Coordinates of C-alpha atoms in Angstrom, one line a residue:
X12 CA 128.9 142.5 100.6
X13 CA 125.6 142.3 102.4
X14 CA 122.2 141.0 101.3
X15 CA 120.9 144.9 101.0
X16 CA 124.0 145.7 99.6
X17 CA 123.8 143.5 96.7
X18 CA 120.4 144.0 95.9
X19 CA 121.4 147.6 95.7
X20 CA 124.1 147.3 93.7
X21 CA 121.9 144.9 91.1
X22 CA 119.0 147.2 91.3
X23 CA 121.4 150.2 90.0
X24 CA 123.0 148.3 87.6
X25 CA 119.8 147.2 85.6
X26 CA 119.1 151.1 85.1
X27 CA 120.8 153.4 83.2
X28 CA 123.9 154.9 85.1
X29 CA 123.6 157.7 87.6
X30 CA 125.2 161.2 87.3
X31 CA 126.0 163.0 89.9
X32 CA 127.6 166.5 90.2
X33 CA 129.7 167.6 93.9
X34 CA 129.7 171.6 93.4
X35 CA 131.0 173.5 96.7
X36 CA 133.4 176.5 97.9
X37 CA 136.8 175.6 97.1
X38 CA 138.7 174.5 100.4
X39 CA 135.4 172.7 102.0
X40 CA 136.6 169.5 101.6
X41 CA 134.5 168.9 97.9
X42 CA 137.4 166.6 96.3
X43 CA 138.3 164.9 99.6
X44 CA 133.9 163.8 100.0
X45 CA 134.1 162.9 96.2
X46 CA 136.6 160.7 96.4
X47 CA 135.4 158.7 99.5
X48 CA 132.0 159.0 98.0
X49 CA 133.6 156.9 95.6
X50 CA 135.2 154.5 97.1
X51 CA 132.0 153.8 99.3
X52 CA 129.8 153.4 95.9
X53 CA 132.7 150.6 94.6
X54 CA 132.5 148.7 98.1
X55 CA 128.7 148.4 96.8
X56 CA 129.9 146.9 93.8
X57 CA 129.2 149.7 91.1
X58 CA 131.2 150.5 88.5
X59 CA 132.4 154.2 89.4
X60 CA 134.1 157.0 87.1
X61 CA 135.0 160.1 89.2
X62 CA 135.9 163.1 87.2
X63 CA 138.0 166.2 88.4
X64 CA 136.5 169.5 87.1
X65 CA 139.0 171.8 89.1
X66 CA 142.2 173.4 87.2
X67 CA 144.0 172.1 89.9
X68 CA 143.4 168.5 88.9
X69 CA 144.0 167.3 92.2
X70 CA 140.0 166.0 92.7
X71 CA 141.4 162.0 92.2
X72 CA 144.8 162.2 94.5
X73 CA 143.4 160.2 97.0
X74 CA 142.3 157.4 94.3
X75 CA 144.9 157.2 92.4
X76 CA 148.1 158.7 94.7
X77 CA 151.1 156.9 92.8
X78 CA 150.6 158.4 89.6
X79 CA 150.1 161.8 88.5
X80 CA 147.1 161.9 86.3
X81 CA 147.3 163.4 82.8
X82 CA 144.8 165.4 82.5
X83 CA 142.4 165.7 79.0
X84 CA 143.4 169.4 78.5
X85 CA 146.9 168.3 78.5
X86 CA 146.0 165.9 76.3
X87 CA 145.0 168.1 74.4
X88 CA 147.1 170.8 74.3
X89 CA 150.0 168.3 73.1
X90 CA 148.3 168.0 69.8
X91 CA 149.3 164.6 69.5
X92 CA 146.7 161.4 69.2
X93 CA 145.5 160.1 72.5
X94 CA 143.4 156.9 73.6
X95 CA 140.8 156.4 76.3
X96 CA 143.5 154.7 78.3
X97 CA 145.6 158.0 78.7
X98 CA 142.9 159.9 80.3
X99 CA 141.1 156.9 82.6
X100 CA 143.3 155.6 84.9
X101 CA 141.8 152.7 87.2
X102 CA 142.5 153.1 91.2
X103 CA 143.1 150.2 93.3
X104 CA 139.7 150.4 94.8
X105 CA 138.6 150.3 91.1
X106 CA 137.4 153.9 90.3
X107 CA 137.9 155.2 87.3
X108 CA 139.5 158.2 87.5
X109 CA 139.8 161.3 85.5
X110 CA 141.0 164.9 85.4
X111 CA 139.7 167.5 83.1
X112 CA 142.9 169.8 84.1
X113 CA 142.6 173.9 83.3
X114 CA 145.0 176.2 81.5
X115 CA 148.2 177.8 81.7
X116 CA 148.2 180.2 84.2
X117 CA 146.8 183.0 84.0
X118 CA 146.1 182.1 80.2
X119 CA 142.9 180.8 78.7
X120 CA 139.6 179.5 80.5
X121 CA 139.6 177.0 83.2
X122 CA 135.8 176.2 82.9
X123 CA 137.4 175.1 79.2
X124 CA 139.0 172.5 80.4
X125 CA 135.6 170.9 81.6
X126 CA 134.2 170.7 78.5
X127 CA 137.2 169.6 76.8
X128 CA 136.9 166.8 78.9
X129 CA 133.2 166.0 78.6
X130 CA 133.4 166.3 74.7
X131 CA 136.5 163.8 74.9
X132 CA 135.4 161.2 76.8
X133 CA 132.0 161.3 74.5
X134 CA 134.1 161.4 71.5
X135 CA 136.1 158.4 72.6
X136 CA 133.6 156.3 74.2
X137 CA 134.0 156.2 77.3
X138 CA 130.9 155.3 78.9
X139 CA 129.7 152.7 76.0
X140 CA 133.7 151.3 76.8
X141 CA 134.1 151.2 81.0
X142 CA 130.0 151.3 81.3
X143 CA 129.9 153.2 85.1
X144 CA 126.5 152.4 86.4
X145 CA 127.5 156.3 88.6
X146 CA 129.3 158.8 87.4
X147 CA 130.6 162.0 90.0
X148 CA 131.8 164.9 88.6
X149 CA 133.6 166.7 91.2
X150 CA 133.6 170.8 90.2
X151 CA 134.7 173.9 92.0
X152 CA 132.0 176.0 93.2
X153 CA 133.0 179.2 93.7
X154 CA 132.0 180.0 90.0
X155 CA 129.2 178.8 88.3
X156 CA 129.2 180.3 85.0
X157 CA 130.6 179.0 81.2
X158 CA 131.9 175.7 81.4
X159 CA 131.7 175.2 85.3
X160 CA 128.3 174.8 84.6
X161 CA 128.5 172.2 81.8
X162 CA 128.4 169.0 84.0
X163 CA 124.6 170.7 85.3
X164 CA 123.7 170.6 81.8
X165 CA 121.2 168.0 79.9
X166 CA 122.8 164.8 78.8
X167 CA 125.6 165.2 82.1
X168 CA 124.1 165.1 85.4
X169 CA 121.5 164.0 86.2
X170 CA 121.4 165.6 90.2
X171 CA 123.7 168.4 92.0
X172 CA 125.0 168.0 95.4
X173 CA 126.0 171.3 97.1
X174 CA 129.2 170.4 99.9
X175 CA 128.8 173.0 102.7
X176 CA 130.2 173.8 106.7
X177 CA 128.0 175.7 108.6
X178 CA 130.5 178.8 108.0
X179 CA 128.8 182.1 106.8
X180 CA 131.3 181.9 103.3
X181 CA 130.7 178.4 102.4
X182 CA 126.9 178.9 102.8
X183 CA 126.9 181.6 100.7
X184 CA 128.8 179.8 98.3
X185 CA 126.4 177.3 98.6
X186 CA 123.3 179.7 98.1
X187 CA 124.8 181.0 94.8
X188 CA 124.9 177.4 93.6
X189 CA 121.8 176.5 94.3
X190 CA 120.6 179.3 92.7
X191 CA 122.2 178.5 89.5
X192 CA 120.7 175.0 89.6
X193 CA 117.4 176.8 90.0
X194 CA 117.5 178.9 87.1
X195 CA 118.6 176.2 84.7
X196 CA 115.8 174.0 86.0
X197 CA 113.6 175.5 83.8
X198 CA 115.9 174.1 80.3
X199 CA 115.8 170.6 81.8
X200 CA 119.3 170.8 83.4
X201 CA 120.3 168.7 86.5
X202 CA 117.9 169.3 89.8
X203 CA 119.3 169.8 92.7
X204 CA 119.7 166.7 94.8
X205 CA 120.7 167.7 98.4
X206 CA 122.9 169.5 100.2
X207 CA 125.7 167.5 102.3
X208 CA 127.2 169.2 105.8
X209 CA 130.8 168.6 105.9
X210 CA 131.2 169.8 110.0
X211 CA 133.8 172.0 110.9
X212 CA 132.7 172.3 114.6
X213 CA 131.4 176.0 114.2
X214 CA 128.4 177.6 116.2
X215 CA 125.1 176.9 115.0
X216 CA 126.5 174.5 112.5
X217 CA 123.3 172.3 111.6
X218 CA 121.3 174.7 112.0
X219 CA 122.5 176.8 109.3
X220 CA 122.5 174.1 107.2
X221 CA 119.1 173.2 107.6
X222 CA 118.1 176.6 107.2
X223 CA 119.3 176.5 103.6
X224 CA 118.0 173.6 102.2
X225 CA 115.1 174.9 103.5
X226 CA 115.5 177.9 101.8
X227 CA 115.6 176.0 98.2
X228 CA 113.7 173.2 99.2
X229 CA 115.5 170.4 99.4
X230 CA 117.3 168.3 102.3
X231 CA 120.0 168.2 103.9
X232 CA 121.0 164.1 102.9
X233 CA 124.1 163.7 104.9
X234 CA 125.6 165.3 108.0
X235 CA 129.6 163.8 108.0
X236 CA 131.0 164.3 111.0
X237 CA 134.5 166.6 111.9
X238 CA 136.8 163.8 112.2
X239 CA 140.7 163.1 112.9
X240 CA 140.4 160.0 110.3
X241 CA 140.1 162.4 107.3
X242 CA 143.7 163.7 108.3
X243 CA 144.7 160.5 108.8
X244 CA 143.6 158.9 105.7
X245 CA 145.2 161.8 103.3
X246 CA 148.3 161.4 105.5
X247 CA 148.3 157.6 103.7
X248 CA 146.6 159.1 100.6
X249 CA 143.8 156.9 101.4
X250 CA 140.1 157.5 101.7
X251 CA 138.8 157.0 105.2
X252 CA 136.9 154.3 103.7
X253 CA 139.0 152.4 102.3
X254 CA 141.1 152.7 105.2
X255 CA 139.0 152.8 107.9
X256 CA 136.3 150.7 107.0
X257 CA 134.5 150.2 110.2
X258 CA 134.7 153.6 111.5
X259 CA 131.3 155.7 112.3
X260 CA 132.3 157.7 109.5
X261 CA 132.5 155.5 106.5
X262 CA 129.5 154.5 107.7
X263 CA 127.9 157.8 107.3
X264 CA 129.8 157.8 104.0
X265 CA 128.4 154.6 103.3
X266 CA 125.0 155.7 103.9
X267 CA 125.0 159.2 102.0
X268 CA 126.7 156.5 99.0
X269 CA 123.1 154.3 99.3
X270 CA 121.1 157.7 99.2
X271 CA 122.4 159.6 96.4
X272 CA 121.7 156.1 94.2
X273 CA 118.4 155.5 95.3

């Protein structure tokens, strides 16, 4: 680790931790940014938990590819007693990784499943236990109502960090995020940190982008790059930065890791 990357990591680690919410369309790459978001805070030498608020429970794959994580709401569900150590599960790279999981099919609420999880890992003690100086919670973001909103609330996040192409869909997607952060502004909820372009090589790609953080205000704090690696990396179930570690984009990854804990 660098000079300026140890005197970042010490700065961060003398203040509270840092909680971060990744909300996006489902299908823009959200889980697959979190996860090497991840990995790029632990190569600064912070203590990171990522947690998966998608039913799918698929947000930590990449971290954690040899086991199958299970997740709180399963946990749960089995009605029997369960320890911190059955819903954390360390990755090599040293994330802490969890998965809030959803319901049965077509049974239940999936935004449950979120604050199952929240309420359990406060219940056990998870944070006084692993102490993460950042925390990601990775949610889907094609609804933001009931318990998809819970990680936006006061006491969880502390910023939201909208995932968007430059595609008409995902920017709307995007918009009604935004939005939602907005109006919860006012009740001292998570503000809204940024907006990160994930490229997919369409027309006018920045552009639109730019256009809608302008639109709330805000910036557009990372631009990642359409690459092959990202392929590449899943194909290993790796992260591109723990894999390609010298490659222009870890090093964007890298950067947009510094920015969201300044």
């Amino acid at each position: 680790m660098d000079i300026t990357s140890s005197f970042h990591a010490a700065t961060i680690k003398e203040n509270d931790m840092k909680k971060i919410a990744i909300y996006g369309k489902g299908g823009i790459g959200k889980s697959t940014l979190s996860s090497n978001l991840s990995s790029a805070l632990a190569k600064r030498g912070l203590t990171v938990m990522q947690i998966g608020c998608d039913p799918k429970a698929d947000s930590t794959s990449l971290l954690c590819p040899k086991e199958k994580i299970t997740t709180v709401l399963e946990l749960v569900r089995s009605g029997k007693p369960f320890t911190l150590q059955d819903m954390v599960k360390e990755s090599e790279s040293g994330v802490l990784c969890v998965e809030a999981g959803g319901p049965v099919p077509g049974l239940g609420c999936a935004g449950r499943g979120i604050i199952n999880a929240l309420e359990a890992l406060e219940t056990k003690g998870a944070y006084d236990f692993y102490k993460p100086d950042v925390i990601i919670y990775d949610v889907l973001g094609d609804v933001v109502c009931g318990g998809f909103t819970m990680p936006m609330r006061k006491g969880y996040a502390d910023e939201v960090y909208i995932v968007t192409s430059g595609e008409k869909m995902s920017i709307y997607a995007a918009a009604n995020i935004a939005m939602a952060v907005n109006n919860f502004r006012k009740r001292d909820y998570a503000k809204l940190g940024g907006i990160i372009l994930n490229c997919r090589g369409v027309d006018n790609e920045e552009e639109n982008a730019f256009a809608l953080a302008k639109d709330f205000e805000t910036d557009v704090v990372a631009t990642i790059p359409r690459s092959s690696l990202f392929e590449k990396a899943e194909a290993e179930s790796k992260t591109v930065v723990d894999l390609f570690p010298d490659s222009d984009v870890a090093e964007k990854l890298l950067a947009l890791a510094d920015r969201v804990t300044e």
